[in-house]
Short mmCIF file of C-alpha atoms in Angstrom, two decimals:
data_model
loop_
_atom_site.label_atom_id
_atom_site.label_comp_id
_atom_site.label_asym_id
_atom_site.label_seq_id
_atom_site.Cartn_x
_atom_site.Cartn_y
_atom_site.Cartn_z
CA UNK A 1 -101.35 24.60 -46.16
CA UNK A 2 -104.43 23.82 -44.13
CA UNK A 3 -106.57 25.31 -41.40
CA UNK A 4 -109.16 23.89 -39.07
CA UNK A 5 -112.70 24.35 -40.38
CA UNK A 6 -116.05 23.41 -38.89
CA UNK A 7 -117.91 22.54 -42.08
CA UNK A 8 -118.23 18.98 -43.38
CA UNK A 9 -118.35 20.36 -46.93
CA UNK A 10 -115.86 22.49 -48.86
CA UNK A 11 -116.24 26.23 -48.91
CA UNK A 12 -115.09 29.17 -51.00
CA UNK A 13 -113.48 32.46 -50.00
CA UNK A 14 -113.08 35.62 -52.07
CA UNK A 15 -110.77 38.55 -51.37
CA UNK A 16 -111.90 41.50 -53.49
CA UNK A 17 -109.31 44.27 -53.68
CA UNK A 18 -108.80 47.40 -55.70
CA UNK A 19 -106.74 45.67 -58.40
CA UNK A 20 -107.47 41.94 -58.12
CA UNK A 21 -109.98 39.39 -56.91
CA UNK A 22 -108.38 36.34 -55.29
CA UNK A 23 -110.50 33.24 -54.72
CA UNK A 24 -109.71 29.99 -52.93
CA UNK A 25 -111.53 26.77 -52.10
CA UNK A 26 -111.05 24.91 -48.83
CA UNK A 27 -111.81 21.22 -48.47
CA UNK A 28 -113.49 19.89 -45.30
CA UNK A 29 -110.07 19.25 -43.74
CA UNK A 30 -109.09 22.87 -44.32
CA UNK A 31 -106.64 22.36 -47.18
CA UNK A 32 -106.56 24.99 -49.91
CA UNK A 33 -107.56 22.93 -52.94
CA UNK A 34 -107.89 25.58 -55.61
CA UNK A 35 -107.20 29.22 -56.30
CA UNK A 36 -107.54 31.82 -59.01
CA UNK A 37 -107.07 35.52 -59.56
CA UNK A 38 -109.11 37.87 -61.69
CA UNK A 39 -108.54 41.55 -62.38
CA UNK A 40 -110.95 43.76 -60.47
CA UNK A 41 -113.51 45.56 -62.59
CA UNK A 42 -114.92 48.69 -60.91
CA UNK A 43 -118.63 49.22 -60.44
CA UNK A 44 -121.36 47.40 -58.57
CA UNK A 45 -122.53 45.25 -61.48
CA UNK A 46 -118.96 44.27 -62.32
CA UNK A 47 -118.10 43.30 -58.74
CA UNK A 48 -121.16 41.07 -58.57
CA UNK A 49 -120.45 39.56 -61.98
CA UNK A 50 -116.79 38.81 -61.26
CA UNK A 51 -117.67 37.32 -57.87
CA UNK A 52 -120.09 34.91 -59.51
CA UNK A 53 -117.52 34.05 -62.19
CA UNK A 54 -114.89 33.28 -59.56
CA UNK A 55 -117.22 30.99 -57.60
CA UNK A 56 -118.40 29.08 -60.67
CA UNK A 57 -114.87 28.73 -62.05
CA UNK A 58 -113.50 27.35 -58.77
CA UNK A 59 -116.37 24.88 -58.51
CA UNK A 60 -115.79 23.73 -62.09
CA UNK A 61 -112.06 23.28 -61.53
CA UNK A 62 -112.71 21.33 -58.35
CA UNK A 63 -115.24 19.09 -60.06
CA UNK A 64 -117.77 19.91 -57.33
CA UNK A 65 -121.32 21.10 -58.07
CA UNK A 66 -122.22 24.42 -56.51
CA UNK A 67 -124.58 22.80 -54.04
CA UNK A 68 -121.67 20.67 -52.88
CA UNK A 69 -120.14 23.70 -51.17
CA UNK A 70 -121.20 24.84 -47.72
CA UNK A 71 -120.86 28.58 -48.20
CA UNK A 72 -119.07 31.49 -49.81
CA UNK A 73 -117.31 34.16 -47.75
CA UNK A 74 -116.17 37.50 -49.12
CA UNK A 75 -113.62 39.94 -47.74
CA UNK A 76 -114.08 43.41 -49.22
CA UNK A 77 -113.13 46.98 -48.28
CA UNK A 78 -115.76 49.51 -47.28
CA UNK A 79 -118.40 49.66 -44.58
CA UNK A 80 -119.85 46.20 -44.12
CA UNK A 81 -123.29 45.42 -42.75
CA UNK A 82 -122.78 41.76 -41.95
CA UNK A 83 -126.41 41.17 -40.97
CA UNK A 84 -127.74 42.28 -44.36
CA UNK A 85 -124.75 41.39 -46.53
CA UNK A 86 -124.49 44.93 -47.89
CA UNK A 87 -121.23 46.77 -48.56
CA UNK A 88 -121.21 50.58 -48.60
CA UNK A 89 -118.62 53.06 -49.82
CA UNK A 90 -116.00 50.70 -51.22
CA UNK A 91 -114.51 53.68 -53.02
CA UNK A 92 -111.60 51.91 -54.72
CA UNK A 93 -114.07 49.42 -56.22
CA UNK A 94 -116.51 52.04 -57.47
CA UNK A 95 -119.16 50.69 -55.10
CA UNK A 96 -121.49 53.06 -53.30
CA UNK A 97 -123.96 50.47 -52.00
CA UNK A 98 -124.23 46.84 -53.07
CA UNK A 99 -126.23 43.99 -51.54
CA UNK A 100 -123.43 41.63 -52.53
CA UNK A 101 -124.34 38.90 -50.06
CA UNK A 102 -128.01 38.39 -50.99
CA UNK A 103 -127.49 39.19 -54.68
CA UNK A 104 -124.68 36.67 -55.11
CA UNK A 105 -126.53 34.10 -53.02
CA UNK A 106 -129.55 34.40 -55.33
CA UNK A 107 -127.33 33.71 -58.34
CA UNK A 108 -125.41 30.71 -56.99
CA UNK A 109 -127.80 29.21 -54.45
CA UNK A 110 -125.34 29.24 -51.54
CA UNK A 111 -125.15 31.18 -48.28
CA UNK A 112 -122.85 34.19 -48.68
CA UNK A 113 -121.25 36.13 -45.83
CA UNK A 114 -119.38 39.43 -46.02
CA UNK A 115 -116.58 40.75 -43.86
CA UNK A 116 -114.20 43.67 -43.90
CA UNK A 117 -111.13 42.71 -45.91
CA UNK A 118 -108.66 43.47 -43.12
CA UNK A 119 -110.68 41.50 -40.58
CA UNK A 120 -110.84 38.59 -43.02
CA UNK A 121 -107.07 38.78 -43.54
CA UNK A 122 -106.53 38.78 -39.78
CA UNK A 123 -108.65 35.65 -39.33
CA UNK A 124 -106.89 33.95 -42.24
CA UNK A 125 -103.42 34.86 -41.03
CA UNK A 126 -104.13 33.57 -37.53
CA UNK A 127 -105.47 30.31 -38.94
CA UNK A 128 -102.69 29.76 -41.46
CA UNK A 129 -99.94 30.61 -38.97
CA UNK A 130 -101.49 28.58 -36.16
CA UNK A 131 -101.52 31.52 -33.74
CA UNK A 132 -103.19 31.31 -30.34
CA UNK A 133 -104.55 33.80 -27.84
CA UNK A 134 -104.66 37.44 -28.93
CA UNK A 135 -103.14 38.40 -32.27
CA UNK A 136 -103.15 41.57 -34.33
CA UNK A 137 -102.82 41.95 -38.08
CA UNK A 138 -101.33 45.24 -39.29
CA UNK A 139 -102.44 45.91 -42.86
CA UNK A 140 -99.97 48.19 -44.64
CA UNK A 141 -101.80 48.67 -47.91
CA UNK A 142 -103.09 51.67 -49.82
CA UNK A 143 -104.53 52.66 -46.46
CA UNK A 144 -103.78 51.54 -42.92
CA UNK A 145 -105.87 49.45 -40.55
CA UNK A 146 -105.56 46.56 -38.15
CA UNK A 147 -107.50 43.37 -37.55
CA UNK A 148 -107.76 41.88 -34.07
CA UNK A 149 -108.39 38.21 -33.31
CA UNK A 150 -108.91 36.81 -29.80
CA UNK A 151 -108.91 33.04 -29.36
CA UNK A 152 -109.65 32.59 -33.05
CA UNK A 153 -112.58 35.04 -33.11
CA UNK A 154 -112.38 38.51 -34.71
CA UNK A 155 -112.97 41.41 -32.35
CA UNK A 156 -114.93 44.16 -34.09
CA UNK A 157 -115.84 46.42 -31.17
CA UNK A 158 -119.18 48.01 -30.38
CA UNK A 159 -119.80 49.59 -33.78
CA UNK A 160 -117.45 47.64 -36.03
CA UNK A 161 -114.61 50.17 -36.23
CA UNK A 162 -112.14 48.36 -33.97
CA UNK A 163 -108.74 48.41 -35.59
CA UNK A 164 -109.16 51.64 -37.58
CA UNK A 165 -105.85 52.88 -36.23
CA UNK A 166 -104.95 54.59 -39.49
CA UNK A 167 -106.96 57.60 -38.39
CA UNK A 168 -105.35 57.98 -35.00
CA UNK A 169 -103.29 61.22 -35.04
CA UNK A 170 -99.72 60.90 -33.78
CA UNK A 171 -98.41 64.27 -35.01
CA UNK A 172 -100.73 67.27 -34.63
CA UNK A 173 -98.48 69.29 -36.94
CA UNK A 174 -98.27 66.54 -39.52
CA UNK A 175 -99.69 66.10 -43.00
CA UNK A 176 -103.43 66.46 -43.60
CA UNK A 177 -105.29 63.16 -43.81
CA UNK A 178 -108.23 62.29 -46.06
CA UNK A 179 -110.34 61.78 -42.93
CA UNK A 180 -110.12 65.51 -42.10
CA UNK A 181 -107.53 65.29 -39.35
CA UNK A 182 -103.80 65.97 -39.45
CA UNK A 183 -100.88 63.71 -38.76
CA UNK A 184 -102.79 60.42 -38.75
CA UNK A 185 -100.80 57.20 -38.79
CA UNK A 186 -102.05 56.56 -42.31
CA UNK A 187 -100.10 59.62 -43.50
CA UNK A 188 -96.89 57.83 -42.53
CA UNK A 189 -97.44 54.08 -42.81
CA UNK A 190 -99.36 53.25 -45.98
CA UNK A 191 -99.02 53.02 -49.73
CA UNK A 192 -100.77 56.34 -50.15
CA UNK A 193 -98.30 57.94 -47.72
CA UNK A 194 -95.36 56.47 -49.64
CA UNK A 195 -96.75 57.83 -52.89
CA UNK A 196 -97.15 61.24 -51.29
CA UNK A 197 -93.71 61.44 -49.74
CA UNK A 198 -91.93 59.93 -52.76
CA UNK A 199 -93.86 60.95 -55.89
CA UNK A 200 -90.98 59.85 -58.11
CA UNK A 201 -92.05 56.28 -57.36
CA UNK A 202 -95.14 56.59 -59.55
CA UNK A 203 -98.45 54.82 -59.05
CA UNK A 204 -96.96 51.84 -57.22
CA UNK A 205 -93.91 53.16 -55.36
CA UNK A 206 -93.55 50.07 -53.17
CA UNK A 207 -92.58 48.03 -56.23
CA UNK A 208 -89.55 50.18 -57.04
CA UNK A 209 -88.62 51.64 -53.66
CA UNK A 210 -85.87 49.19 -52.69
CA UNK A 211 -84.22 49.37 -56.11
CA UNK A 212 -84.20 53.17 -55.88
CA UNK A 213 -82.61 53.03 -52.45
CA UNK A 214 -79.96 50.62 -53.72
CA UNK A 215 -79.25 53.07 -56.54
CA UNK A 216 -78.59 55.83 -54.02
CA UNK A 217 -81.89 57.76 -54.18
CA UNK A 218 -81.87 59.84 -50.98
CA UNK A 219 -85.56 60.76 -51.30
CA UNK A 220 -86.48 57.09 -51.55
CA UNK A 221 -84.45 56.37 -48.42
CA UNK A 222 -86.21 59.15 -46.49
CA UNK A 223 -89.62 57.84 -47.62
CA UNK A 224 -88.69 54.32 -46.54
CA UNK A 225 -87.46 55.54 -43.15
CA UNK A 226 -90.72 57.41 -42.62
CA UNK A 227 -92.67 54.28 -43.50
CA UNK A 228 -90.63 52.19 -41.07
CA UNK A 229 -91.05 54.73 -38.28
CA UNK A 230 -94.81 54.89 -38.87
CA UNK A 231 -95.12 51.10 -38.91
CA UNK A 232 -93.17 50.93 -35.63
CA UNK A 233 -95.63 53.45 -34.14
CA UNK A 234 -98.45 51.11 -35.16
CA UNK A 235 -96.80 48.07 -33.62
CA UNK A 236 -96.18 49.94 -30.39
CA UNK A 237 -99.78 51.16 -30.30
CA UNK A 238 -101.19 47.67 -30.86
CA UNK A 239 -98.82 46.09 -28.35
CA UNK A 240 -99.51 48.56 -25.56
CA UNK A 241 -103.28 48.73 -26.08
CA UNK A 242 -104.09 45.07 -26.82
CA UNK A 243 -100.99 43.17 -25.66
CA UNK A 244 -101.15 40.62 -28.50
CA UNK A 245 -98.67 37.77 -28.49
CA UNK A 246 -98.05 38.28 -32.21
CA UNK A 247 -98.41 41.23 -34.59
CA UNK A 248 -98.43 40.12 -38.22
CA UNK A 249 -97.55 42.71 -40.86
CA UNK A 250 -99.59 42.20 -44.02
CA UNK A 251 -100.95 44.27 -46.88
CA UNK A 252 -99.26 45.09 -50.16
CA UNK A 253 -96.26 46.76 -48.54
CA UNK A 254 -95.31 43.47 -46.85
CA UNK A 255 -93.78 42.64 -50.23
CA UNK A 256 -90.91 44.93 -49.23
CA UNK A 257 -89.93 41.83 -47.29
CA UNK A 258 -86.97 41.54 -44.95
CA UNK A 259 -85.86 45.20 -45.24
CA UNK A 260 -89.25 46.32 -43.91
CA UNK A 261 -89.37 43.74 -41.12
CA UNK A 262 -85.74 44.32 -40.12
CA UNK A 263 -86.28 48.08 -40.21
CA UNK A 264 -89.35 47.94 -37.97
CA UNK A 265 -87.61 45.63 -35.50
CA UNK A 266 -84.54 47.87 -35.43
CA UNK A 267 -86.70 50.93 -34.76
CA UNK A 268 -88.50 49.13 -31.94
CA UNK A 269 -85.19 48.00 -30.46
CA UNK A 270 -83.88 51.58 -30.59
CA UNK A 271 -86.92 52.77 -28.66
CA UNK A 272 -86.53 49.95 -26.17
CA UNK A 273 -82.88 50.88 -25.56
CA UNK A 274 -84.04 54.26 -24.23
CA UNK A 275 -86.94 52.90 -22.18
CA UNK A 276 -86.79 50.07 -19.61
CA UNK A 277 -90.59 49.90 -19.85
CA UNK A 278 -90.54 49.25 -23.60
CA UNK A 279 -87.60 46.88 -23.23
CA UNK A 280 -89.71 44.75 -20.90
CA UNK A 281 -92.51 44.63 -23.45
CA UNK A 282 -90.28 42.89 -26.04
CA UNK A 283 -92.04 44.61 -28.93
CA UNK A 284 -89.63 43.58 -31.68
CA UNK A 285 -89.98 39.91 -30.76
CA UNK A 286 -93.72 40.01 -31.40
CA UNK A 287 -93.53 41.15 -35.02
CA UNK A 288 -93.57 38.83 -38.03
CA UNK A 289 -94.26 39.25 -41.73
CA UNK A 290 -97.01 37.51 -43.66
CA UNK A 291 -95.64 35.47 -46.57
CA UNK A 292 -95.77 37.28 -49.88
CA UNK A 293 -97.94 34.63 -51.54
CA UNK A 294 -100.24 33.99 -48.59
CA UNK A 295 -103.99 33.87 -49.43
CA UNK A 296 -104.82 34.97 -45.88
CA UNK A 297 -107.69 37.31 -46.75
CA UNK A 298 -109.45 34.77 -48.96
CA UNK A 299 -108.98 32.01 -46.37
CA UNK A 300 -110.32 34.27 -43.62
CA UNK A 301 -113.29 35.16 -45.80
CA UNK A 302 -114.05 31.47 -46.31
CA UNK A 303 -114.04 31.02 -42.54
CA UNK A 304 -116.22 34.07 -41.88
CA UNK A 305 -119.41 32.01 -41.69
CA UNK A 306 -118.05 30.56 -38.45
CA UNK A 307 -118.05 34.00 -36.82
#
């Protein structure tokens, strides 16, 4: 796989998540030339240490000295101050405030840029899939958010919260959300929602959900149907507010694969059958699923210096 990059030197991208750190290197032509995964260690010192380890290991495997790389980009959850390279409140990583950009740069001698993990994944998905115009990336992970890319450039909005659709209420009588509201989209279409509505699935219900449904678990089926309905709400919201040509479903729950995609498309088609307006919008045709092994977030992080 390859993407168009502006740098004449290779670059590195890191995707730091709650359970794993994925790192990739891109050559000047945009080909992914190396990758590795490390388990995430919580805490500010551990995040910095593992980031440095990933960069140095990739450089060693590539046979390229550190100063042979153009830059390092990092996609990470939390509130990101891109100008200072500081990440705040990355709760799942045990990070309250970490100057990851300048601290890592001081250790490796390379420019380091930070971006929100969902925004990075959106940029990477658009690049890897060769999308044009306006595209949206729907991240169905532990939480719920969207990334928006217009003509190859991420759209962050006036204060950087563009795409935080997980905290848009759609059911005023619905379940309470961690944000303090009720009935937010995140309470229906996310890993945390699945865990809440189907506690029998354990810590990672998405991994066993389809098998439980196949075994006749009615509760699992209801949880899946709620997830599909919530995801369809998200697609409809993104389509009618942004009118993207493509909406890519990513995040950990994308690993549910064809049943999730087919379910969302069927739900959208059912809505369209009752509404000539929605039928004309061709919502189901706009949806596609990110490949299960795609390094989109790490690739997008590597490209973040361009934005």
